[in-house]
Amino acid sequence: MDFKGFRYHKSLPNFYKTDNPLTPKREISDDLLLKLDNLAKKYNFTGISYSKLSDDFKKDFNIDFDNVIIFRFLMKNELIKMESSPEKSKLMDMEFQVYGIHIYEFADFLRENGFQADLLHPFDDDLSLKSIAMQSGDCIITRSNICLFKEGLHNGFFMIHTSIDNLPFKNENDMLWVKDFCSTCGVCIERCPNDAFDYEENLLRKFCTAHREGCSECILICPFFKRGYDKVKRRYDGMKK
């Protein structure tokens, strides 16, 4: 199935070239997973994660399979550092579109090898790809409501839900310490140029200009962007000794 759009970006055209199999396979070999990983690297994706859809999600959207493959990429630093403007927002959307086109190639690869594979599009506020991403164990949602993966804070990602049951799912998330770190920081909230957080520090979307003008201030001033995940983790561990 296809969803009809993405709230913060233009909808991706349907670029599938292969139909889903009538009787999809449920297990994938290590060799095919490696080929998928190499295909993602070919287009400069930074990594692949694996997650699950909730039973409620499957019921609400009439989805048979709950397995999710997450393809991660980093937005270009020069884009993130640009001054906020409608033009910056358009450039960021163009980058999103370029990466998105390749997701159909990944889905076709899986379909050609006998698996069901469909791009998962968010289209309303009740659907949180961030929570699905966090269930992968490879990311954490920061105080500024951004998904942090170890390779960077300025990540974008796409998701494919698939019939593959034996994906290498993680049982634990070793990034949960970030919540504690964020609770002692708060620079993103204190220096938000649009005062886009309420008194309980919840993001107010109507004031946030990230998706209208590409505002990246909360990313630029975050220690995870300025220093990187590993350096912040070492500092945090040192403070806890």
PDB file of C-alpha atoms in Angstrom:
ATOM      1  CA  MET A   1       0.000   0.000   0.000  1.00  0.00           C
ATOM      2  CA  ASP A   2       1.024   3.612  -0.472  1.00  0.00           C
ATOM      3  CA  PHE A   3       0.300   6.513   1.844  1.00  0.00           C
ATOM      4  CA  LYS A   4      -0.508   9.882   0.312  1.00  0.00           C
ATOM      5  CA  GLY A   5       2.170  12.258   1.431  1.00  0.00           C
ATOM      6  CA  PHE A   6       4.631  13.571   3.911  1.00  0.00           C
ATOM      7  CA  ARG A   7       3.698  16.562   6.063  1.00  0.00           C
ATOM      8  CA  TYR A   8       7.015  18.353   5.823  1.00  0.00           C
ATOM      9  CA  HIS A   9       7.989  17.474   2.262  1.00  0.00           C
ATOM     10  CA  LYS A  10       6.374  17.079  -1.120  1.00  0.00           C
ATOM     11  CA  SER A  11       4.958  13.624  -1.722  1.00  0.00           C
ATOM     12  CA  LEU A  12       7.325  11.227  -3.432  1.00  0.00           C
ATOM     13  CA  PRO A  13       6.126   9.974  -6.829  1.00  0.00           C
ATOM     14  CA  ASN A  14       5.530   6.245  -7.150  1.00  0.00           C
ATOM     15  CA  PHE A  15       8.734   4.825  -8.628  1.00  0.00           C
ATOM     16  CA  TYR A  16       8.103   1.117  -8.035  1.00  0.00           C
ATOM     17  CA  LYS A  17       9.126  -0.974 -11.029  1.00  0.00           C
ATOM     18  CA  THR A  18       8.293  -4.387  -9.530  1.00  0.00           C
ATOM     19  CA  ASP A  19       5.046  -5.635  -7.993  1.00  0.00           C
ATOM     20  CA  ASN A  20       4.885  -7.279  -4.599  1.00  0.00           C
ATOM     21  CA  PRO A  21       4.905 -11.106  -4.740  1.00  0.00           C
ATOM     22  CA  LEU A  22       1.574 -12.831  -4.192  1.00  0.00           C
ATOM     23  CA  THR A  23       3.113 -15.137  -1.575  1.00  0.00           C
ATOM     24  CA  PRO A  24       5.951 -13.192   0.038  1.00  0.00           C
ATOM     25  CA  LYS A  25       8.912 -14.859   1.679  1.00  0.00           C
ATOM     26  CA  ARG A  26       9.387 -14.406   5.428  1.00  0.00           C
ATOM     27  CA  GLU A  27      13.138 -15.012   5.898  1.00  0.00           C
ATOM     28  CA  ILE A  28      16.129 -13.344   4.272  1.00  0.00           C
ATOM     29  CA  SER A  29      19.692 -14.637   3.973  1.00  0.00           C
ATOM     30  CA  ASP A  30      22.716 -12.824   5.377  1.00  0.00           C
ATOM     31  CA  ASP A  31      24.008 -12.521   1.821  1.00  0.00           C
ATOM     32  CA  LEU A  32      20.912 -10.646   0.621  1.00  0.00           C
ATOM     33  CA  LEU A  33      20.984  -8.379   3.669  1.00  0.00           C
ATOM     34  CA  LEU A  34      24.602  -7.540   2.878  1.00  0.00           C
ATOM     35  CA  LYS A  35      23.672  -6.757  -0.727  1.00  0.00           C
ATOM     36  CA  LEU A  36      20.922  -4.423   0.508  1.00  0.00           C
ATOM     37  CA  ASP A  37      23.403  -2.710   2.828  1.00  0.00           C
ATOM     38  CA  ASN A  38      25.873  -2.262  -0.022  1.00  0.00           C
ATOM     39  CA  LEU A  39      23.127  -0.836  -2.214  1.00  0.00           C
ATOM     40  CA  ALA A  40      22.323   1.724   0.481  1.00  0.00           C
ATOM     41  CA  LYS A  41      25.992   2.671   0.834  1.00  0.00           C
ATOM     42  CA  LYS A  42      26.193   3.151  -2.931  1.00  0.00           C
ATOM     43  CA  TYR A  43      23.818   6.103  -2.552  1.00  0.00           C
ATOM     44  CA  ASN A  44      25.530   7.512   0.557  1.00  0.00           C
ATOM     45  CA  PHE A  45      23.043   6.286   3.150  1.00  0.00           C
ATOM     46  CA  THR A  46      24.837   6.162   6.496  1.00  0.00           C
ATOM     47  CA  GLY A  47      23.243   3.007   7.843  1.00  0.00           C
ATOM     48  CA  ILE A  48      20.284   0.661   8.165  1.00  0.00           C
ATOM     49  CA  SER A  49      18.231  -0.024  11.286  1.00  0.00           C
ATOM     50  CA  TYR A  50      15.363  -2.411  11.988  1.00  0.00           C
ATOM     51  CA  SER A  51      12.177  -1.812  13.932  1.00  0.00           C
ATOM     52  CA  LYS A  52       8.623  -3.040  14.486  1.00  0.00           C
ATOM     53  CA  LEU A  53       5.153  -1.585  13.947  1.00  0.00           C
ATOM     54  CA  SER A  54       2.674  -1.777  16.794  1.00  0.00           C
ATOM     55  CA  ASP A  55      -0.402  -4.014  16.599  1.00  0.00           C
ATOM     56  CA  ASP A  56      -2.616  -0.907  16.671  1.00  0.00           C
ATOM     57  CA  PHE A  57      -0.722   0.563  13.741  1.00  0.00           C
ATOM     58  CA  LYS A  58      -1.117  -2.638  11.729  1.00  0.00           C
ATOM     59  CA  LYS A  59      -4.849  -2.681  12.466  1.00  0.00           C
ATOM     60  CA  ASP A  60      -5.454   1.004  11.744  1.00  0.00           C
ATOM     61  CA  PHE A  61      -3.613   0.932   8.416  1.00  0.00           C
ATOM     62  CA  ASN A  62      -4.516  -2.637   7.392  1.00  0.00           C
ATOM     63  CA  ILE A  63      -0.893  -3.802   7.219  1.00  0.00           C
ATOM     64  CA  ASP A  64      -0.140  -7.521   7.390  1.00  0.00           C
ATOM     65  CA  PHE A  65       3.522  -7.339   8.371  1.00  0.00           C
ATOM     66  CA  ASP A  66       5.092  -5.407  11.234  1.00  0.00           C
ATOM     67  CA  ASN A  67       8.756  -5.499  10.193  1.00  0.00           C
ATOM     68  CA  VAL A  68      10.412  -2.197   9.318  1.00  0.00           C
ATOM     69  CA  ILE A  69      13.734  -1.376   7.650  1.00  0.00           C
ATOM     70  CA  ILE A  70      15.017   2.148   8.305  1.00  0.00           C
ATOM     71  CA  PHE A  71      17.422   3.750   5.834  1.00  0.00           C
ATOM     72  CA  ARG A  72      19.353   6.644   7.372  1.00  0.00           C
ATOM     73  CA  PHE A  73      21.158   9.548   5.719  1.00  0.00           C
ATOM     74  CA  LEU A  74      22.817  12.751   6.901  1.00  0.00           C
ATOM     75  CA  MET A  75      21.682  16.121   5.613  1.00  0.00           C
ATOM     76  CA  LYS A  76      24.598  18.092   4.182  1.00  0.00           C
ATOM     77  CA  ASN A  77      26.372  20.329   6.717  1.00  0.00           C
ATOM     78  CA  GLU A  78      26.296  23.264   4.333  1.00  0.00           C
ATOM     79  CA  LEU A  79      22.513  23.004   4.178  1.00  0.00           C
ATOM     80  CA  ILE A  80      22.134  22.797   7.944  1.00  0.00           C
ATOM     81  CA  LYS A  81      24.355  25.869   8.412  1.00  0.00           C
ATOM     82  CA  MET A  82      22.491  28.068   5.911  1.00  0.00           C
ATOM     83  CA  GLU A  83      20.422  30.973   7.205  1.00  0.00           C
ATOM     84  CA  SER A  84      16.750  30.125   7.572  1.00  0.00           C
ATOM     85  CA  SER A  85      14.634  30.992   4.541  1.00  0.00           C
ATOM     86  CA  PRO A  86      11.947  29.469   2.318  1.00  0.00           C
ATOM     87  CA  GLU A  87      14.714  28.789  -0.202  1.00  0.00           C
ATOM     88  CA  LYS A  88      16.653  26.746   2.363  1.00  0.00           C
ATOM     89  CA  SER A  89      13.523  24.736   3.060  1.00  0.00           C
ATOM     90  CA  LYS A  90      13.166  24.016  -0.669  1.00  0.00           C
ATOM     91  CA  LEU A  91      16.804  22.890  -0.914  1.00  0.00           C
ATOM     92  CA  MET A  92      16.341  20.560   2.050  1.00  0.00           C
ATOM     93  CA  ASP A  93      13.231  19.114   0.425  1.00  0.00           C
ATOM     94  CA  MET A  94      15.169  18.562  -2.807  1.00  0.00           C
ATOM     95  CA  GLU A  95      17.759  16.545  -0.890  1.00  0.00           C
ATOM     96  CA  PHE A  96      14.969  14.568   0.739  1.00  0.00           C
ATOM     97  CA  GLN A  97      13.524  13.801  -2.709  1.00  0.00           C
ATOM     98  CA  VAL A  98      16.887  12.633  -4.075  1.00  0.00           C
ATOM     99  CA  TYR A  99      17.338  10.117  -1.280  1.00  0.00           C
ATOM    100  CA  GLY A 100      13.687   9.116  -1.446  1.00  0.00           C
ATOM    101  CA  ILE A 101      13.894   8.032  -5.059  1.00  0.00           C
ATOM    102  CA  HIS A 102      16.458   5.383  -4.077  1.00  0.00           C
ATOM    103  CA  ILE A 103      14.093   3.898  -1.493  1.00  0.00           C
ATOM    104  CA  TYR A 104      11.969   2.574  -4.336  1.00  0.00           C
ATOM    105  CA  GLU A 105      15.048   0.843  -5.721  1.00  0.00           C
ATOM    106  CA  PHE A 106      15.581  -0.811  -2.326  1.00  0.00           C
ATOM    107  CA  ALA A 107      11.921  -1.892  -2.246  1.00  0.00           C
ATOM    108  CA  ASP A 108      12.186  -3.268  -5.781  1.00  0.00           C
ATOM    109  CA  PHE A 109      15.317  -5.185  -4.795  1.00  0.00           C
ATOM    110  CA  LEU A 110      13.396  -6.858  -1.976  1.00  0.00           C
ATOM    111  CA  ARG A 111      10.349  -7.516  -4.155  1.00  0.00           C
ATOM    112  CA  GLU A 112      12.506  -9.071  -6.884  1.00  0.00           C
ATOM    113  CA  ASN A 113      13.884 -11.449  -4.255  1.00  0.00           C
ATOM    114  CA  GLY A 114      10.432 -12.546  -3.138  1.00  0.00           C
ATOM    115  CA  PHE A 115       9.628 -10.225  -0.223  1.00  0.00           C
ATOM    116  CA  GLN A 116       6.808  -7.760   0.274  1.00  0.00           C
ATOM    117  CA  ALA A 117       8.242  -4.252   0.573  1.00  0.00           C
ATOM    118  CA  ASP A 118       6.413  -0.911   0.698  1.00  0.00           C
ATOM    119  CA  LEU A 119       7.551   2.600   1.478  1.00  0.00           C
ATOM    120  CA  LEU A 120       6.037   3.882   4.713  1.00  0.00           C
ATOM    121  CA  HIS A 121       4.830   7.486   4.473  1.00  0.00           C
ATOM    122  CA  PRO A 122       3.654   9.545   7.456  1.00  0.00           C
ATOM    123  CA  PHE A 123       0.681  11.742   6.673  1.00  0.00           C
ATOM    124  CA  ASP A 124      -0.827  13.001   9.925  1.00  0.00           C
ATOM    125  CA  ASP A 125       0.068  13.907  13.493  1.00  0.00           C
ATOM    126  CA  ASP A 126      -1.113  10.533  14.822  1.00  0.00           C
ATOM    127  CA  LEU A 127       1.707   8.718  13.032  1.00  0.00           C
ATOM    128  CA  SER A 128       5.147   9.118  14.557  1.00  0.00           C
ATOM    129  CA  LEU A 129       8.016   7.716  12.551  1.00  0.00           C
ATOM    130  CA  LYS A 130      10.257   8.976  15.355  1.00  0.00           C
ATOM    131  CA  SER A 131       8.749   6.511  17.825  1.00  0.00           C
ATOM    132  CA  ILE A 132       9.150   3.693  15.287  1.00  0.00           C
ATOM    133  CA  ALA A 133      12.771   4.753  14.783  1.00  0.00           C
ATOM    134  CA  MET A 134      13.416   4.777  18.524  1.00  0.00           C
ATOM    135  CA  GLN A 135      12.105   1.212  18.780  1.00  0.00           C
ATOM    136  CA  SER A 136      15.014   0.180  16.564  1.00  0.00           C
ATOM    137  CA  GLY A 137      17.374   0.712  19.500  1.00  0.00           C
ATOM    138  CA  ASP A 138      19.633   2.820  17.271  1.00  0.00           C
ATOM    139  CA  CYS A 139      18.339   6.273  18.136  1.00  0.00           C
ATOM    140  CA  ILE A 140      16.905   8.466  20.855  1.00  0.00           C
ATOM    141  CA  ILE A 141      14.563  11.442  20.691  1.00  0.00           C
ATOM    142  CA  THR A 142      16.309  14.516  22.074  1.00  0.00           C
ATOM    143  CA  ARG A 143      14.850  17.328  24.135  1.00  0.00           C
ATOM    144  CA  SER A 144      14.351  19.327  20.938  1.00  0.00           C
ATOM    145  CA  ASN A 145      12.233  16.477  19.507  1.00  0.00           C
ATOM    146  CA  ILE A 146      14.881  15.370  17.000  1.00  0.00           C
ATOM    147  CA  CYS A 147      15.940  11.775  16.347  1.00  0.00           C
ATOM    148  CA  LEU A 148      19.588  11.376  17.285  1.00  0.00           C
ATOM    149  CA  PHE A 149      21.499   8.487  15.729  1.00  0.00           C
ATOM    150  CA  LYS A 150      25.125   7.916  16.654  1.00  0.00           C
ATOM    151  CA  GLU A 151      26.395   9.205  13.315  1.00  0.00           C
ATOM    152  CA  GLY A 152      24.687  12.548  13.755  1.00  0.00           C
ATOM    153  CA  LEU A 153      21.815  14.696  14.880  1.00  0.00           C
ATOM    154  CA  HIS A 154      21.029  15.956  11.359  1.00  0.00           C
ATOM    155  CA  ASN A 155      19.645  12.652  10.138  1.00  0.00           C
ATOM    156  CA  GLY A 156      16.907  12.025   7.676  1.00  0.00           C
ATOM    157  CA  PHE A 157      15.421   8.592   7.220  1.00  0.00           C
ATOM    158  CA  PHE A 158      12.968   6.550   5.197  1.00  0.00           C
ATOM    159  CA  MET A 159      11.178   3.369   6.192  1.00  0.00           C
ATOM    160  CA  ILE A 160      10.071   0.268   4.334  1.00  0.00           C
ATOM    161  CA  HIS A 161       7.680  -2.195   5.963  1.00  0.00           C
ATOM    162  CA  THR A 162       8.265  -5.733   4.827  1.00  0.00           C
ATOM    163  CA  SER A 163       7.397  -9.408   5.222  1.00  0.00           C
ATOM    164  CA  ILE A 164      10.922 -10.253   6.482  1.00  0.00           C
ATOM    165  CA  ASP A 165      10.603 -11.641  10.017  1.00  0.00           C
ATOM    166  CA  ASN A 166      14.248 -12.513  10.684  1.00  0.00           C
ATOM    167  CA  LEU A 167      15.773  -9.053  10.458  1.00  0.00           C
ATOM    168  CA  PRO A 168      18.562  -8.401  13.015  1.00  0.00           C
ATOM    169  CA  PHE A 169      16.390  -6.544  15.528  1.00  0.00           C
ATOM    170  CA  LYS A 170      18.077  -5.102  18.635  1.00  0.00           C
ATOM    171  CA  ASN A 171      16.801  -5.938  22.112  1.00  0.00           C
ATOM    172  CA  GLU A 172      18.357  -2.969  23.912  1.00  0.00           C
ATOM    173  CA  ASN A 173      19.011   0.705  23.306  1.00  0.00           C
ATOM    174  CA  ASP A 174      22.379   1.895  24.635  1.00  0.00           C
ATOM    175  CA  MET A 175      21.505   5.547  23.929  1.00  0.00           C
ATOM    176  CA  LEU A 176      18.976   6.005  26.740  1.00  0.00           C
ATOM    177  CA  TRP A 177      21.577   7.991  28.725  1.00  0.00           C
ATOM    178  CA  VAL A 178      20.943  10.872  26.303  1.00  0.00           C
ATOM    179  CA  LYS A 179      17.654  11.645  28.062  1.00  0.00           C
ATOM    180  CA  ASP A 180      19.543  12.322  31.269  1.00  0.00           C
ATOM    181  CA  PHE A 181      22.136  14.416  29.462  1.00  0.00           C
ATOM    182  CA  CYS A 182      19.446  16.483  27.721  1.00  0.00           C
ATOM    183  CA  SER A 183      17.693  17.127  31.028  1.00  0.00           C
ATOM    184  CA  THR A 184      20.820  18.888  32.306  1.00  0.00           C
ATOM    185  CA  CYS A 185      21.425  20.855  29.106  1.00  0.00           C
ATOM    186  CA  GLY A 186      18.390  22.536  27.558  1.00  0.00           C
ATOM    187  CA  VAL A 187      20.356  24.934  25.360  1.00  0.00           C
ATOM    188  CA  CYS A 188      18.037  24.137  22.440  1.00  0.00           C
ATOM    189  CA  ILE A 189      15.037  25.386  24.413  1.00  0.00           C
ATOM    190  CA  GLU A 190      16.778  28.399  25.935  1.00  0.00           C
ATOM    191  CA  ARG A 191      18.076  29.671  22.595  1.00  0.00           C
ATOM    192  CA  CYS A 192      15.200  28.806  20.282  1.00  0.00           C
ATOM    193  CA  PRO A 193      14.766  31.957  18.130  1.00  0.00           C
ATOM    194  CA  ASN A 194      11.020  31.383  17.828  1.00  0.00           C
ATOM    195  CA  ASP A 195      10.192  30.434  21.444  1.00  0.00           C
ATOM    196  CA  ALA A 196       8.719  27.235  20.011  1.00  0.00           C
ATOM    197  CA  PHE A 197       8.517  25.371  23.340  1.00  0.00           C
ATOM    198  CA  ASP A 198       5.790  25.697  25.978  1.00  0.00           C
ATOM    199  CA  TYR A 199       6.323  25.935  29.738  1.00  0.00           C
ATOM    200  CA  GLU A 200       6.510  22.134  29.935  1.00  0.00           C
ATOM    201  CA  GLU A 201       9.205  22.186  27.226  1.00  0.00           C
ATOM    202  CA  ASN A 202       6.985  20.590  24.586  1.00  0.00           C
ATOM    203  CA  LEU A 203       7.574  21.645  20.991  1.00  0.00           C
ATOM    204  CA  LEU A 204       4.874  23.940  19.588  1.00  0.00           C
ATOM    205  CA  ARG A 205       4.734  23.133  15.894  1.00  0.00           C
ATOM    206  CA  LYS A 206       2.853  26.295  14.981  1.00  0.00           C
ATOM    207  CA  PHE A 207       5.810  28.391  16.172  1.00  0.00           C
ATOM    208  CA  CYS A 208       8.621  26.149  14.915  1.00  0.00           C
ATOM    209  CA  THR A 209       9.856  27.302  11.494  1.00  0.00           C
ATOM    210  CA  ALA A 210      12.070  24.278  10.784  1.00  0.00           C
ATOM    211  CA  HIS A 211       9.847  22.994   8.008  1.00  0.00           C
ATOM    212  CA  ARG A 212       8.751  26.337   6.579  1.00  0.00           C
ATOM    213  CA  GLU A 213      12.122  28.053   6.503  1.00  0.00           C
ATOM    214  CA  GLY A 214      14.559  25.283   7.355  1.00  0.00           C
ATOM    215  CA  CYS A 215      15.476  26.658  10.784  1.00  0.00           C
ATOM    216  CA  SER A 216      18.288  24.498  12.175  1.00  0.00           C
ATOM    217  CA  GLU A 217      19.224  26.480  15.270  1.00  0.00           C
ATOM    218  CA  CYS A 218      18.421  23.677  17.707  1.00  0.00           C
ATOM    219  CA  ILE A 219      20.720  21.394  15.704  1.00  0.00           C
ATOM    220  CA  LEU A 220      23.556  23.882  15.313  1.00  0.00           C
ATOM    221  CA  ILE A 221      23.807  24.676  19.037  1.00  0.00           C
ATOM    222  CA  CYS A 222      23.373  21.075  20.224  1.00  0.00           C
ATOM    223  CA  PRO A 223      26.506  19.462  21.708  1.00  0.00           C
ATOM    224  CA  PHE A 224      25.798  16.326  19.669  1.00  0.00           C
ATOM    225  CA  PHE A 225      26.150  18.331  16.461  1.00  0.00           C
ATOM    226  CA  LYS A 226      29.045  20.510  17.597  1.00  0.00           C
ATOM    227  CA  ARG A 227      31.125  17.753  19.226  1.00  0.00           C
ATOM    228  CA  GLY A 228      29.686  14.467  17.959  1.00  0.00           C
ATOM    229  CA  TYR A 229      28.087  11.587  19.821  1.00  0.00           C
ATOM    230  CA  ASP A 230      31.283   9.869  20.995  1.00  0.00           C
ATOM    231  CA  LYS A 231      32.831  12.993  22.543  1.00  0.00           C
ATOM    232  CA  VAL A 232      29.626  13.898  24.376  1.00  0.00           C
ATOM    233  CA  LYS A 233      29.336  10.319  25.650  1.00  0.00           C
ATOM    234  CA  ARG A 234      32.907  10.343  26.987  1.00  0.00           C
ATOM    235  CA  ARG A 235      32.280  13.659  28.751  1.00  0.00           C
ATOM    236  CA  TYR A 236      29.031  12.368  30.222  1.00  0.00           C
ATOM    237  CA  ASP A 237      30.681   9.172  31.455  1.00  0.00           C
ATOM    238  CA  GLY A 238      33.470  11.228  33.031  1.00  0.00           C
ATOM    239  CA  MET A 239      30.964  13.395  34.894  1.00  0.00           C
ATOM    240  CA  LYS A 240      29.194  10.317  36.258  1.00  0.00           C
ATOM    241  CA  LYS A 241      32.338   8.796  37.778  1.00  0.00           C
TER     242      LYS A 241
END
